[in-house]
Amino acid sequence: MLKVKGLSITDERKKTVLVENVNFTLDRNHCLGIVGESGSGKSITTKAILGLTQPSLKVTGHVYFDGDDLLQLGKKEMRKIRGKRICMILQDAMSAFDPLYTMGSQMIETLCENLEISKKEARVLSIIELEKMQIKEPEQVLKKYPHQLSGGMLQRCMIAIAMAVKPDIIIADEPTTALDSITQNEVVKEFERLRSELDTAVIFISHDLGVVQRLAQTVLVMKDGKQVEYGKIEDVFSNPEQDYTKFLIHTREQLTKSFSDAMRKDDPV
Ligand SMILES: Nc1ncnc2c1ncn2[C@@H]1O[C@H](COP(=O)(O)OP(=O)(O)OP(=O)(O)O)[C@@H](O)[C@H]1O
């Protein structure tokens, strides 16, 4: 459904290469996890796919989606795809909302525009989706302005909108980072549901290898703007080829071990 070929990003002002020759395929009903340390180029790769990079950054290569090369589409055509057929859930939820409007008006407007439904229907759907995100008083949340809600709450609202729109692809950039662990678990379950019930493909960017292992069928490992490993999740995790991937997996295993050791220490004897 989505095929990225030779994607590179150059900062024209600084004459630096930020991302070099990224290649991957995303099939319907599949989840691709993108992992790698901070600054390795995960976010900017997905922003480039959606034409969201700044003009000073030159993007080359191909991004094929349903027969079109997204990198060749004009702004107007791209706007038709963004938000409706490919949704992005941003790391910084605050920047996704307009501070001057209530969450209700923003959610309802987005759903009316993308789903061609009435305001009344959009309101009902907003409440249903917010409830699925474990938001206890959705009517109250709809009355609030973005600054009156926590980062985690805004993140859940953003995910609820994406879930309601049911796009072909959801790109989720660290969607669980701002959430507590119970909500994280619920959000991961929602992504699993989306994929299995609605055929939505997901690109899931995360530092958390455990979450990626649970959700993704394929994984792309990035380091210093380069794709260092790509393949089926079970192959990459059980038999990593690159030292960097081995390091990431080892670090996670160590963390998990220290956590369980610490928990054991707290157990009453
Ligand atoms: N608009 C921009 N102009 C110039 N350089 C940028 C821009 N946005 C990001 N970069 C640079 O591109 C590189 C990759 O950044 P990116 O945000 O994609 O990393 P990341 O892997 O998503 O990191 P994190 O996990 O911290 O979000 C970094 O060196 C960053 O400084």
Tab-separated table of C-alpha atoms and ligand atoms in Angstrom:
chain	number	residue	atom	x	y	z
A	1	MET	CA	0.000	0.000	0.000
A	2	LEU	CA	2.904	2.344	0.803
A	3	LYS	CA	6.303	1.890	-0.749
A	4	VAL	CA	9.191	4.161	0.194
A	5	LYS	CA	12.172	3.998	-2.164
A	6	GLY	CA	15.507	5.732	-1.672
A	7	LEU	CA	14.137	8.483	0.573
A	8	SER	CA	16.798	11.037	1.484
A	9	ILE	CA	16.540	14.402	3.209
A	10	THR	CA	19.155	17.143	2.967
A	11	ASP	CA	19.335	20.398	4.896
A	12	GLU	CA	20.070	22.798	2.020
A	13	ARG	CA	21.171	25.620	4.338
A	14	LYS	CA	23.662	23.629	6.373
A	15	LYS	CA	24.537	21.277	3.498
A	16	THR	CA	24.031	18.273	5.756
A	17	VAL	CA	22.343	14.971	5.010
A	18	LEU	CA	19.706	14.224	7.660
A	19	VAL	CA	18.307	11.003	6.227
A	20	GLU	CA	19.936	8.779	3.617
A	21	ASN	CA	18.383	6.134	1.401
A	22	VAL	CA	15.494	4.800	3.471
A	23	ASN	CA	13.501	1.951	1.879
A	24	PHE	CA	10.492	0.109	3.212
A	25	THR	CA	7.087	-1.289	2.307
A	26	LEU	CA	3.920	-1.102	4.376
A	27	ASP	CA	1.124	-3.527	3.579
A	28	ARG	CA	-2.552	-3.140	4.434
A	29	ASN	CA	-3.343	-4.376	7.941
A	30	HIS	CA	0.356	-4.353	8.858
A	31	CYS	CA	2.318	-2.407	11.414
A	32	LEU	CA	5.854	-1.196	10.810
A	33	GLY	CA	7.805	-0.161	13.902
A	34	ILE	CA	10.532	2.443	13.503
A	35	VAL	CA	13.086	2.429	16.305
A	36	GLY	CA	16.376	4.196	16.941
A	37	GLU	CA	17.953	6.672	19.310
A	38	SER	CA	16.931	10.321	19.574
A	39	GLY	CA	17.932	12.300	16.474
A	40	SER	CA	18.327	9.235	14.254
A	41	GLY	CA	15.780	10.575	11.741
A	42	LYS	CA	12.601	8.680	12.635
A	43	SER	CA	10.219	11.657	12.843
A	44	ILE	CA	11.604	13.570	9.916
A	45	THR	CA	11.338	10.487	7.667
A	46	THR	CA	7.614	10.200	8.333
A	47	LYS	CA	7.081	13.980	8.057
A	48	ALA	CA	8.757	13.863	4.630
A	49	ILE	CA	6.339	11.123	3.544
A	50	LEU	CA	3.454	13.500	4.260
A	51	GLY	CA	5.116	16.583	2.762
A	52	LEU	CA	5.378	18.216	6.187
A	53	THR	CA	9.072	19.144	6.142
A	54	GLN	CA	10.199	22.764	5.959
A	55	PRO	CA	11.111	24.226	2.542
A	56	SER	CA	14.800	24.413	3.528
A	57	LEU	CA	14.879	20.607	3.606
A	58	LYS	CA	15.175	18.866	0.244
A	59	VAL	CA	13.419	15.518	0.031
A	60	THR	CA	14.345	13.084	-2.746
A	61	GLY	CA	13.318	9.524	-3.617
A	62	HIS	CA	9.845	8.062	-4.039
A	63	VAL	CA	6.860	7.465	-1.778
A	64	TYR	CA	4.289	5.388	-3.678
A	65	PHE	CA	0.785	5.335	-2.229
A	66	ASP	CA	-2.088	3.883	-4.239
A	67	GLY	CA	-0.304	4.465	-7.538
A	68	ASP	CA	0.795	8.058	-6.828
A	69	ASP	CA	4.246	9.255	-5.856
A	70	LEU	CA	3.396	11.477	-2.874
A	71	LEU	CA	6.614	13.455	-3.314
A	72	GLN	CA	5.378	14.615	-6.729
A	73	LEU	CA	1.884	15.674	-5.630
A	74	GLY	CA	0.878	19.318	-5.312
A	75	LYS	CA	-0.132	20.895	-1.988
A	76	LYS	CA	-3.853	20.659	-2.750
A	77	GLU	CA	-3.724	16.960	-3.674
A	78	MET	CA	-1.560	16.229	-0.652
A	79	ARG	CA	-4.045	17.949	1.646
A	80	LYS	CA	-6.753	15.540	0.420
A	81	ILE	CA	-4.626	12.576	1.512
A	82	ARG	CA	-3.309	14.005	4.780
A	83	GLY	CA	-5.733	13.725	7.665
A	84	LYS	CA	-8.195	11.608	5.734
A	85	ARG	CA	-6.277	8.710	4.156
A	86	ILE	CA	-3.026	9.048	6.107
A	87	CYS	CA	-3.288	10.457	9.639
A	88	MET	CA	-0.363	11.485	11.766
A	89	ILE	CA	-0.427	11.391	15.548
A	90	LEU	CA	2.243	13.783	16.714
A	91	GLN	CA	4.613	13.508	19.658
A	92	ASP	CA	3.718	17.051	20.706
A	93	ALA	CA	-0.055	16.918	21.041
A	94	MET	CA	-0.386	20.620	21.996
A	95	SER	CA	0.865	21.735	18.574
A	96	ALA	CA	-1.855	19.716	16.850
A	97	PHE	CA	-4.708	21.813	18.264
A	98	ASP	CA	-5.703	25.460	17.868
A	99	PRO	CA	-5.562	27.162	21.306
A	100	LEU	CA	-8.493	29.446	20.407
A	101	TYR	CA	-11.107	26.744	19.938
A	102	THR	CA	-12.595	24.152	22.289
A	103	MET	CA	-11.691	20.487	21.829
A	104	GLY	CA	-15.322	19.830	20.912
A	105	SER	CA	-15.414	22.309	18.052
A	106	GLN	CA	-12.067	21.056	16.719
A	107	MET	CA	-12.963	17.384	16.960
A	108	ILE	CA	-16.429	17.907	15.482
A	109	GLU	CA	-15.112	20.037	12.610
A	110	THR	CA	-12.419	17.482	11.752
A	111	LEU	CA	-14.880	14.582	11.779
A	112	CYS	CA	-17.518	16.494	9.733
A	113	GLU	CA	-14.900	17.424	7.138
A	114	ASN	CA	-13.316	13.998	6.806
A	115	LEU	CA	-16.323	11.744	7.223
A	116	GLU	CA	-19.001	13.956	5.645
A	117	ILE	CA	-21.357	13.543	8.594
A	118	SER	CA	-23.563	16.055	10.445
A	119	LYS	CA	-22.371	17.999	13.501
A	120	LYS	CA	-24.740	15.996	15.693
A	121	GLU	CA	-23.337	12.696	14.422
A	122	ALA	CA	-19.767	13.978	14.804
A	123	ARG	CA	-20.451	14.899	18.422
A	124	VAL	CA	-21.819	11.448	19.226
A	125	LEU	CA	-18.842	9.799	17.491
A	126	SER	CA	-16.378	12.056	19.372
A	127	ILE	CA	-17.871	10.950	22.688
A	128	ILE	CA	-17.757	7.254	21.720
A	129	GLU	CA	-14.109	7.464	20.643
A	130	LEU	CA	-13.076	9.466	23.739
A	131	GLU	CA	-14.715	6.841	25.946
A	132	LYS	CA	-12.692	4.148	24.184
A	133	MET	CA	-9.601	6.134	25.126
A	134	GLN	CA	-10.600	5.762	28.803
A	135	ILE	CA	-11.718	9.385	29.122
A	136	LYS	CA	-14.313	9.333	31.899
A	137	GLU	CA	-16.254	12.553	31.214
A	138	PRO	CA	-15.998	13.088	27.467
A	139	GLU	CA	-18.714	15.800	27.403
A	140	GLN	CA	-16.628	17.894	29.813
A	141	VAL	CA	-13.471	17.369	27.756
A	142	LEU	CA	-15.262	18.601	24.629
A	143	LYS	CA	-16.039	21.902	26.432
A	144	LYS	CA	-12.389	22.538	27.325
A	145	TYR	CA	-9.704	24.505	25.474
A	146	PRO	CA	-6.412	22.681	24.724
A	147	HIS	CA	-4.470	24.532	27.459
A	148	GLN	CA	-6.961	23.283	30.054
A	149	LEU	CA	-6.015	19.653	29.348
A	150	SER	CA	-2.881	17.684	30.204
A	151	GLY	CA	-0.453	16.493	27.512
A	152	GLY	CA	-1.643	12.913	28.014
A	153	MET	CA	-5.277	13.939	27.631
A	154	LEU	CA	-4.526	15.872	24.417
A	155	GLN	CA	-2.649	12.860	23.102
A	156	ARG	CA	-5.681	10.664	23.755
A	157	CYS	CA	-7.959	13.198	21.983
A	158	MET	CA	-5.663	13.142	18.959
A	159	ILE	CA	-5.674	9.341	18.867
A	160	ALA	CA	-9.485	9.347	19.264
A	161	ILE	CA	-9.829	11.572	16.175
A	162	ALA	CA	-7.564	9.296	14.136
A	163	MET	CA	-9.504	6.238	15.298
A	164	ALA	CA	-12.805	7.865	14.266
A	165	VAL	CA	-11.543	8.875	10.811
A	166	LYS	CA	-10.317	5.303	10.150
A	167	PRO	CA	-7.668	6.241	7.618
A	168	ASP	CA	-5.748	3.772	5.424
A	169	ILE	CA	-2.561	4.539	7.344
A	170	ILE	CA	-1.897	5.970	10.801
A	171	ILE	CA	1.578	7.291	11.480
A	172	ALA	CA	2.015	7.430	15.238
A	173	ASP	CA	5.111	9.230	16.497
A	174	GLU	CA	5.837	8.101	20.074
A	175	PRO	CA	2.098	8.084	20.830
A	176	THR	CA	2.442	6.491	24.248
A	177	THR	CA	5.335	8.521	25.671
A	178	ALA	CA	3.191	11.096	27.502
A	179	LEU	CA	0.823	8.508	28.941
A	180	ASP	CA	0.834	6.620	32.219
A	181	SER	CA	1.369	2.867	31.920
A	182	ILE	CA	-2.304	1.882	32.297
A	183	THR	CA	-3.361	4.264	29.531
A	184	GLN	CA	-0.364	3.193	27.442
A	185	ASN	CA	-1.654	-0.337	27.581
A	186	GLU	CA	-5.139	0.787	26.510
A	187	VAL	CA	-3.707	2.791	23.619
A	188	VAL	CA	-1.621	-0.147	22.426
A	189	LYS	CA	-4.771	-2.309	22.570
A	190	GLU	CA	-6.638	0.309	20.490
A	191	PHE	CA	-3.913	0.150	17.829
A	192	GLU	CA	-4.169	-3.650	17.815
A	193	ARG	CA	-7.952	-3.347	17.398
A	194	LEU	CA	-7.624	-0.831	14.583
A	195	ARG	CA	-5.306	-3.061	12.656
A	196	SER	CA	-7.240	-6.265	13.143
A	197	GLU	CA	-10.775	-4.893	12.718
A	198	LEU	CA	-10.375	-1.996	10.330
A	199	ASP	CA	-7.466	-3.010	8.105
A	200	THR	CA	-5.650	0.213	8.981
A	201	ALA	CA	-1.898	0.028	8.440
A	202	VAL	CA	0.244	1.628	11.137
A	203	ILE	CA	3.715	3.139	11.249
A	204	PHE	CA	4.620	3.198	14.916
A	205	ILE	CA	7.660	5.209	15.982
A	206	SER	CA	8.841	4.342	19.457
A	207	HIS	CA	11.761	4.094	21.823
A	208	ASP	CA	9.961	1.222	23.500
A	209	LEU	CA	11.055	-2.020	21.844
A	210	GLY	CA	8.526	-3.957	23.955
A	211	VAL	CA	5.586	-2.026	22.467
A	212	VAL	CA	7.026	-2.342	18.954
A	213	GLN	CA	7.494	-6.077	19.434
A	214	ARG	CA	3.863	-6.380	20.518
A	215	LEU	CA	2.374	-4.330	17.682
A	216	ALA	CA	4.614	-4.577	14.641
A	217	GLN	CA	5.182	-7.286	12.066
A	218	THR	CA	8.175	-5.514	10.531
A	219	VAL	CA	10.757	-3.221	12.058
A	220	LEU	CA	13.078	-0.566	10.702
A	221	VAL	CA	16.074	0.387	12.819
A	222	MET	CA	17.577	3.832	12.227
A	223	LYS	CA	20.915	5.276	13.318
A	224	ASP	CA	22.413	8.638	12.321
A	225	GLY	CA	19.878	9.107	9.513
A	226	LYS	CA	20.543	5.692	8.017
A	227	GLN	CA	18.482	2.555	7.909
A	228	VAL	CA	20.719	0.003	9.619
A	229	GLU	CA	18.298	-2.908	9.746
A	230	TYR	CA	14.908	-3.771	8.283
A	231	GLY	CA	12.965	-6.998	8.313
A	232	LYS	CA	10.368	-9.196	9.969
A	233	ILE	CA	10.166	-8.463	13.670
A	234	GLU	CA	10.884	-12.034	14.762
A	235	ASP	CA	13.984	-12.215	12.522
A	236	VAL	CA	15.374	-8.844	13.620
A	237	PHE	CA	14.745	-9.456	17.319
A	238	SER	CA	15.928	-13.067	17.421
A	239	ASN	CA	18.831	-12.699	15.029
A	240	PRO	CA	19.945	-9.058	14.740
A	241	GLU	CA	22.627	-8.515	12.121
A	242	GLN	CA	23.901	-5.118	13.194
A	243	ASP	CA	25.786	-4.336	16.398
A	244	TYR	CA	23.554	-1.332	16.932
A	245	THR	CA	20.384	-3.476	16.893
A	246	LYS	CA	22.053	-5.961	19.262
A	247	PHE	CA	22.842	-3.038	21.556
A	248	LEU	CA	19.205	-1.806	21.514
A	249	ILE	CA	17.863	-5.278	22.284
A	250	HIS	CA	20.486	-5.892	24.986
A	251	THR	CA	19.698	-2.531	26.632
A	252	ARG	CA	16.016	-3.400	26.725
A	253	GLU	CA	16.696	-6.838	28.209
A	254	GLN	CA	18.922	-5.272	30.883
A	255	LEU	CA	16.228	-2.717	31.739
A	256	THR	CA	13.558	-5.400	31.978
A	257	LYS	CA	15.839	-7.505	34.188
A	258	SER	CA	16.700	-4.625	36.552
A	259	PHE	CA	13.005	-3.767	36.775
A	260	SER	CA	12.011	-7.340	37.701
A	261	ASP	CA	14.949	-7.569	40.166
A	262	ALA	CA	13.774	-4.335	41.816
A	263	MET	CA	10.196	-5.620	41.972
A	264	ARG	CA	11.402	-8.865	43.549
A	265	LYS	CA	13.307	-6.906	46.216
A	266	ASP	CA	10.068	-5.141	47.143
A	267	ASP	CA	8.156	-8.415	47.472
A	268	PRO	CA	7.359	-9.293	51.117
A	269	VAL	CA	9.363	-12.365	52.203
B	1	LIG	N1	13.378	21.288	10.449
B	1	LIG	C1	14.597	20.820	10.570
B	1	LIG	N2	15.647	21.465	10.044
B	1	LIG	C2	16.898	20.985	10.161
B	1	LIG	N3	17.221	19.846	10.799
B	1	LIG	C3	16.211	19.153	11.355
B	1	LIG	C4	14.846	19.592	11.285
B	1	LIG	N4	14.073	18.704	11.945
B	1	LIG	C5	14.900	17.739	12.413
B	1	LIG	N5	16.179	18.007	12.056
B	1	LIG	C6	17.359	17.184	12.363
B	1	LIG	O1	17.177	15.905	11.750
B	1	LIG	C7	17.732	14.890	12.567
B	1	LIG	C8	16.685	13.830	12.821
B	1	LIG	O2	15.666	14.375	13.660
B	1	LIG	P1	14.329	13.561	14.030
B	1	LIG	O3	13.445	14.496	14.781
B	1	LIG	O4	13.783	12.910	12.827
B	1	LIG	O5	14.909	12.452	15.021
B	1	LIG	P2	14.133	11.320	15.821
B	1	LIG	O6	14.841	10.044	15.529
B	1	LIG	O7	12.685	11.353	15.512
B	1	LIG	O8	14.403	11.733	17.330
B	1	LIG	P3	13.420	11.685	18.625
B	1	LIG	O9	13.324	10.236	18.976
B	1	LIG	O10	14.133	12.494	19.641
B	1	LIG	O11	12.109	12.271	18.199
B	1	LIG	C9	18.245	15.572	13.833
B	1	LIG	O12	19.613	15.770	13.691
B	1	LIG	C10	17.513	16.890	13.847
B	1	LIG	O13	18.283	17.894	14.463
